[in-house]
Coordinates of C-alpha atoms and ligand atoms in Angstrom, one line a residue:
M126 CA 59.6 128.6 11.0
P127 CA 56.0 129.7 11.8
M128 CA 55.8 131.2 15.3
P129 CA 52.8 130.1 17.5
P130 CA 50.8 133.3 18.4
L131 CA 50.7 134.5 21.9
P132 CA 47.5 133.8 23.8
V133 CA 45.1 136.7 24.1
R134 CA 43.9 135.6 27.5
F135 CA 45.4 133.8 30.5
E136 CA 43.6 130.5 30.6
G137 CA 45.6 128.9 33.4
D138 CA 47.5 126.7 30.9
P139 CA 50.3 125.0 32.8
E140 CA 52.5 125.1 29.6
P141 CA 55.1 127.8 30.0
L142 CA 54.5 130.9 27.9
R143 CA 57.3 131.6 25.3
I144 CA 57.6 135.2 26.3
D145 CA 59.8 137.0 28.8
L146 CA 59.5 140.8 29.1
H147 CA 62.1 141.5 31.8
M148 CA 65.8 140.5 31.4
H149 CA 69.2 142.0 31.9
S150 CA 72.6 142.0 30.1
T151 CA 76.1 143.4 30.4
A152 CA 74.6 146.8 29.5
S153 CA 73.6 146.9 33.1
D154 CA 74.1 144.4 35.9
G155 CA 73.6 141.2 33.9
A156 CA 76.3 138.7 33.3
L157 CA 75.7 137.8 29.6
S158 CA 76.2 140.1 26.6
P159 CA 72.9 141.1 24.9
A160 CA 73.5 138.7 22.1
R161 CA 74.3 135.8 24.4
A162 CA 71.2 136.6 26.6
V163 CA 69.0 136.5 23.4
A164 CA 70.6 133.3 22.2
L165 CA 70.0 131.6 25.6
G166 CA 66.4 132.7 25.5
A167 CA 66.0 131.3 22.0
S168 CA 67.6 128.0 23.0
R169 CA 65.1 127.8 25.8
G170 CA 62.2 128.1 23.3
L171 CA 61.3 131.8 23.8
T172 CA 59.7 133.4 20.8
H173 CA 59.3 136.9 22.2
M174 CA 61.5 138.8 24.7
A175 CA 62.3 142.3 25.9
L176 CA 65.7 143.4 27.1
T177 CA 65.2 145.7 30.1
D178 CA 68.5 146.8 31.4
H179 CA 68.6 149.3 34.3
D180 CA 68.2 152.9 33.0
T181 CA 69.7 152.2 29.6
L182 CA 68.9 150.8 26.1
D183 CA 72.6 150.5 25.3
G184 CA 72.2 146.7 24.8
V185 CA 69.1 146.8 22.6
A186 CA 70.8 147.2 19.1
E187 CA 73.0 144.1 19.7
A188 CA 70.0 142.2 21.1
A189 CA 67.9 143.1 18.1
S190 CA 70.4 141.8 15.6
A191 CA 70.8 138.6 17.7
A192 CA 67.0 138.3 17.7
R193 CA 66.9 138.6 13.9
R194 CA 69.5 135.8 13.6
E195 CA 67.6 133.6 16.1
G196 CA 64.2 134.3 14.6
L197 CA 62.6 135.7 17.7
V198 CA 60.8 139.0 18.4
L199 CA 62.7 141.5 20.5
M200 CA 60.9 144.4 22.3
P201 CA 63.2 147.3 23.1
G202 CA 62.9 148.2 26.8
A203 CA 64.5 149.5 30.0
E204 CA 63.9 149.2 33.7
L205 CA 63.9 152.7 35.1
S206 CA 65.0 153.5 38.7
T207 CA 62.4 155.8 40.4
Q208 CA 61.2 156.7 43.8
W209 CA 57.8 156.8 45.4
R210 CA 57.1 157.8 49.0
G211 CA 60.8 157.4 49.8
M212 CA 61.1 153.9 48.3
G213 CA 63.0 152.7 45.3
I214 CA 60.5 151.6 42.7
H215 CA 61.3 150.1 39.3
V216 CA 59.3 150.9 36.2
V217 CA 59.8 148.8 33.1
G218 CA 59.3 150.7 29.9
L219 CA 58.3 148.6 26.9
L220 CA 59.3 150.8 24.0
P221 CA 58.2 149.5 20.5
E222 CA 59.2 152.9 19.1
G223 CA 62.5 153.1 20.9
V224 CA 63.7 156.2 22.7
R225 CA 62.1 159.4 21.7
G226 CA 60.9 162.7 23.1
E227 CA 61.3 163.4 26.9
L228 CA 62.7 159.9 27.4
V229 CA 65.9 161.0 25.7
E230 CA 66.6 163.6 28.4
G231 CA 65.2 161.3 31.0
L232 CA 67.7 158.6 30.3
G233 CA 70.4 161.2 30.3
A234 CA 69.3 162.4 33.7
L235 CA 69.2 158.8 35.0
A236 CA 72.8 158.2 33.8
V237 CA 74.0 161.3 35.6
A238 CA 72.1 160.3 38.7
R239 CA 73.6 156.8 38.7
E240 CA 77.1 158.2 38.4
K241 CA 76.6 160.6 41.3
R242 CA 74.9 158.0 43.3
A243 CA 77.9 155.6 42.8
A244 CA 80.1 158.2 44.4
T245 CA 77.7 158.6 47.4
I246 CA 77.4 154.8 47.8
A247 CA 81.2 154.6 47.6
S248 CA 81.8 157.0 50.5
R249 CA 79.2 155.2 52.6
M250 CA 80.9 151.8 51.9
E251 CA 84.3 153.3 52.9
R252 CA 82.7 154.0 56.3
V253 CA 82.1 150.3 56.7
G254 CA 85.6 149.5 55.8
L255 CA 85.8 149.2 52.0
H256 CA 88.8 151.3 51.0
D257 CA 88.9 152.8 47.5
A258 CA 85.3 151.7 47.2
L259 CA 84.6 153.3 43.8
A260 CA 87.7 151.7 42.2
R261 CA 86.9 148.3 43.7
A262 CA 83.3 148.5 42.5
R263 CA 84.6 149.5 39.0
E264 CA 86.9 146.5 39.1
Q265 CA 84.0 144.2 39.8
A266 CA 82.0 145.7 37.0
G267 CA 84.8 144.8 34.6
S268 CA 83.8 147.4 32.1
E269 CA 82.8 151.0 31.7
R270 CA 79.1 150.4 32.2
P271 CA 77.3 152.4 34.9
L272 CA 77.8 151.0 38.4
G273 CA 75.1 149.5 40.5
R274 CA 74.7 148.2 44.0
P275 CA 75.6 144.6 42.9
D276 CA 79.1 145.9 42.0
F277 CA 79.6 147.3 45.5
A278 CA 78.1 144.0 47.0
R279 CA 80.7 142.0 45.1
A280 CA 83.5 144.4 46.1
L281 CA 82.5 143.9 49.8
V282 CA 82.6 140.1 49.3
A283 CA 86.0 140.3 47.5
A284 CA 87.4 142.4 50.4
G285 CA 86.3 139.8 52.9
L286 CA 84.0 142.2 54.7
V287 CA 80.9 140.0 54.1
P288 CA 80.6 136.3 53.2
D289 CA 78.3 136.7 50.2
V290 CA 76.3 139.1 48.1
A291 CA 73.1 138.4 50.0
T292 CA 74.7 139.4 53.2
A293 CA 76.2 142.5 51.6
F294 CA 72.6 143.6 50.6
R295 CA 71.1 142.6 54.0
K296 CA 73.7 144.6 56.0
H297 CA 74.8 147.5 53.8
L298 CA 73.0 147.9 50.5
G299 CA 69.4 146.7 50.7
A300 CA 66.3 148.8 51.4
G301 CA 66.9 151.2 54.3
K302 CA 70.6 150.5 54.6
P303 CA 73.3 153.1 54.0
G304 CA 74.1 152.0 50.5
D305 CA 70.4 152.3 49.4
V306 CA 70.6 155.7 47.9
K307 CA 67.4 156.7 46.1
A308 CA 67.3 160.5 46.5
L309 CA 68.7 161.1 43.0
W310 CA 66.1 159.1 41.1
P311 CA 63.1 160.7 39.4
A312 CA 59.6 160.5 40.8
M313 CA 57.8 157.3 39.6
A314 CA 55.1 159.5 37.9
E315 CA 57.8 161.4 36.0
A316 CA 59.4 158.2 34.6
V317 CA 55.9 156.9 33.6
R318 CA 55.4 160.2 31.7
W319 CA 58.6 159.8 29.8
I320 CA 57.7 156.2 28.7
L321 CA 54.2 157.3 27.6
A322 CA 55.6 160.2 25.6
A323 CA 57.9 157.8 23.8
G324 CA 54.9 155.7 22.7
G325 CA 55.6 153.0 25.2
V326 CA 53.9 151.0 27.9
A327 CA 54.9 151.6 31.5
V328 CA 54.9 148.4 33.6
L329 CA 55.3 148.5 37.4
A330 CA 58.2 146.0 37.9
H331 CA 57.8 143.1 40.5
P332 CA 55.1 144.7 42.7
V333 CA 55.4 141.8 45.2
R334 CA 59.1 142.3 45.9
Y335 CA 58.9 145.7 47.7
S336 CA 57.9 144.2 51.1
L337 CA 54.7 146.2 51.1
T338 CA 51.4 145.3 52.9
R339 CA 48.6 144.5 50.5
R340 CA 47.0 147.9 51.3
K341 CA 50.2 149.9 50.6
R342 CA 50.7 147.9 47.4
G343 CA 47.2 149.0 46.4
L344 CA 48.2 152.6 47.0
L345 CA 51.3 152.1 44.9
L346 CA 49.1 150.6 42.1
D347 CA 46.6 153.5 42.5
D348 CA 49.4 156.1 42.1
F349 CA 51.0 154.2 39.2
A350 CA 47.7 153.9 37.3
A351 CA 46.8 157.6 38.1
A352 CA 50.2 158.6 36.6
G353 CA 49.2 156.8 33.3
G354 CA 51.0 153.5 34.0
Q355 CA 49.3 150.8 32.0
A356 CA 50.5 147.5 33.4
A357 CA 52.3 145.6 36.2
E358 CA 54.3 142.4 36.4
L359 CA 51.7 139.8 37.5
V360 CA 54.5 137.2 37.5
S361 CA 58.2 138.0 38.2
G362 CA 60.4 134.9 38.3
F363 CA 59.1 132.3 40.8
Q364 CA 56.3 133.4 43.2
N365 CA 53.6 131.9 45.3
P366 CA 50.4 131.2 43.3
D367 CA 48.2 132.7 46.0
V368 CA 50.2 135.9 45.8
T369 CA 49.7 135.9 42.0
R370 CA 45.9 135.5 42.3
D371 CA 45.7 138.2 44.9
L372 CA 47.8 140.6 42.7
S373 CA 45.7 139.8 39.6
R374 CA 42.6 141.1 41.5
Q375 CA 44.4 144.3 42.4
L376 CA 45.4 144.8 38.7
Q377 CA 41.9 144.0 37.5
E378 CA 40.4 146.5 39.9
R379 CA 42.6 149.2 38.4
G380 CA 42.2 148.2 34.7
L381 CA 46.0 147.4 34.5
Y382 CA 47.4 144.9 32.0
A383 CA 49.5 142.0 33.2
S384 CA 53.1 141.6 32.1
L385 CA 55.5 138.9 33.1
G386 CA 59.3 138.2 33.1
S387 CA 62.1 136.3 34.7
D388 CA 64.2 139.3 35.7
F389 CA 67.1 137.1 34.5
H390 CA 70.6 138.5 35.5
F391 CA 73.1 135.6 35.2
P392 CA 73.2 131.9 34.4
G393 CA 73.8 129.3 37.0
G394 CA 71.2 130.6 39.5
H395 CA 67.6 129.4 39.8
L396 CA 66.4 131.8 37.0
A397 CA 67.0 131.6 33.3
P398 CA 65.3 133.5 30.4
G399 CA 61.7 132.4 30.4
S400 CA 61.8 130.9 33.9
M401 CA 58.8 132.0 36.0
S402 CA 55.8 130.7 37.7
P403 CA 52.8 129.9 35.6
V404 CA 50.0 132.5 35.2
P405 CA 46.7 131.3 36.7
R406 CA 43.4 131.8 34.8
T407 CA 42.5 135.4 35.2
A408 CA 40.5 138.1 33.4
T409 CA 43.4 140.5 33.6
P410 CA 44.5 141.0 30.0
P411 CA 48.1 140.2 28.9
V412 CA 50.2 143.3 28.2
W413 CA 50.9 142.1 24.6
T414 CA 47.3 142.7 23.8
H415 CA 47.8 146.5 24.6
P416 CA 47.2 148.5 21.4
R417 CA 50.7 150.0 21.7
L418 CA 52.4 146.5 21.8
A419 CA 50.1 144.2 19.9
P420 CA 51.3 145.1 16.4
R421 CA 54.9 144.3 17.3
L422 CA 54.5 141.4 19.6
N423 CA 51.9 139.5 17.6
A424 CA 53.5 140.1 14.2
G425 CA 56.1 137.3 14.3
A426 CA 59.7 137.8 13.5
Ligands
AMP624 P1 70.8 149.3 41.6 O1 70.2 149.3 40.2 O2 72.1 149.9 41.7 O3 69.8 150.0 42.6 O4 70.9 147.8 42.1 C1 69.7 147.0 42.2 C2 70.0 145.6 41.7 O5 70.7 144.9 42.8 C3 68.8 144.8 41.4 O6 68.3 145.0 40.1 C4 69.3 143.4 41.6 O7 70.0 143.0 40.4 C5 70.3 143.6 42.7 N1 69.8 143.2 44.0 C6 68.9 143.9 44.8 N2 68.7 143.3 46.0 C7 69.5 142.2 46.0 C8 69.7 141.1 46.9 N3 69.1 141.1 48.1 N4 70.6 140.2 46.6 C9 71.3 140.2 45.4 N5 71.1 141.2 44.4 C10 70.2 142.1 44.7
MN625 MN1 69.6 144.2 38.6
MN626 MN1 64.0 145.6 39.5
MN627 MN1 65.3 143.8 36.7

């Protein structure tokens, strides 16, 4: 079946775009296997997607074969955990050439950091009453994949210490709380360097979700661009159109490309693959027109 090409500009078309460049699977904290996540995307009419699990490309091979079966284009990717000025910042690497060069060691370092961090989070959660925190988080993960804060959040809920995951983050795991352990993550600029060295495009993930003032978000974008980062997520899931317009100006001022994605984790919530707010008309170029991505994302399946 011929695939409609992706638009080369954002014209403010209210029709949803058939591309989603930020999604998770069971390779990190998503609920669906890579194959099922891809199949769901295809059933929702997506033609192009990136799998961007936290700090790993372990799901990409499975996603790629599912994409071949479903007839859609899959971009290999990962969402790297980094820090900038003491804050946890996520950088999506879109990696048409896969994992090469320094990124090999970088992902290794991230895996080690995530494992050590889980032990630190566990001891902090024990202080708030979660006994055997590491084992309980592992039980929630239900597999050997690297642990993340959502596993501790669900363990806190299962132990009856908080009513729901949102409260677990608000009280114990969210930004500035004891379970928010960032010290082991690489500097943002370093992660950007790994992505660039692998022939990829570094995308600042969900810049409007860090609770920054506009000015501080500008500084983050300045540093990200100065480090060689090429793009930022202009739209991440559902967001206010005024916020999107404001952010698009900040991207344009810095010559950054615009990416977009649902940040899908699990079905049944308000997000699915491809669900996100429409992109308003803007001069900021779509990230799929970047020379490193265009050959792969415009080529069709
Ligand atoms: P980690 O990768 O271990 O730092 O965990 C971060 C992940 O936790 C994010 O990617 C989200 O999937 C999830 N998360 C972060 N904040 C919240 C929240 N307030 N409620 C639910 N899940 C959250
Ligand atoms: Mn996540
Ligand atoms: Mn993120
Ligand atoms: Mn994500």
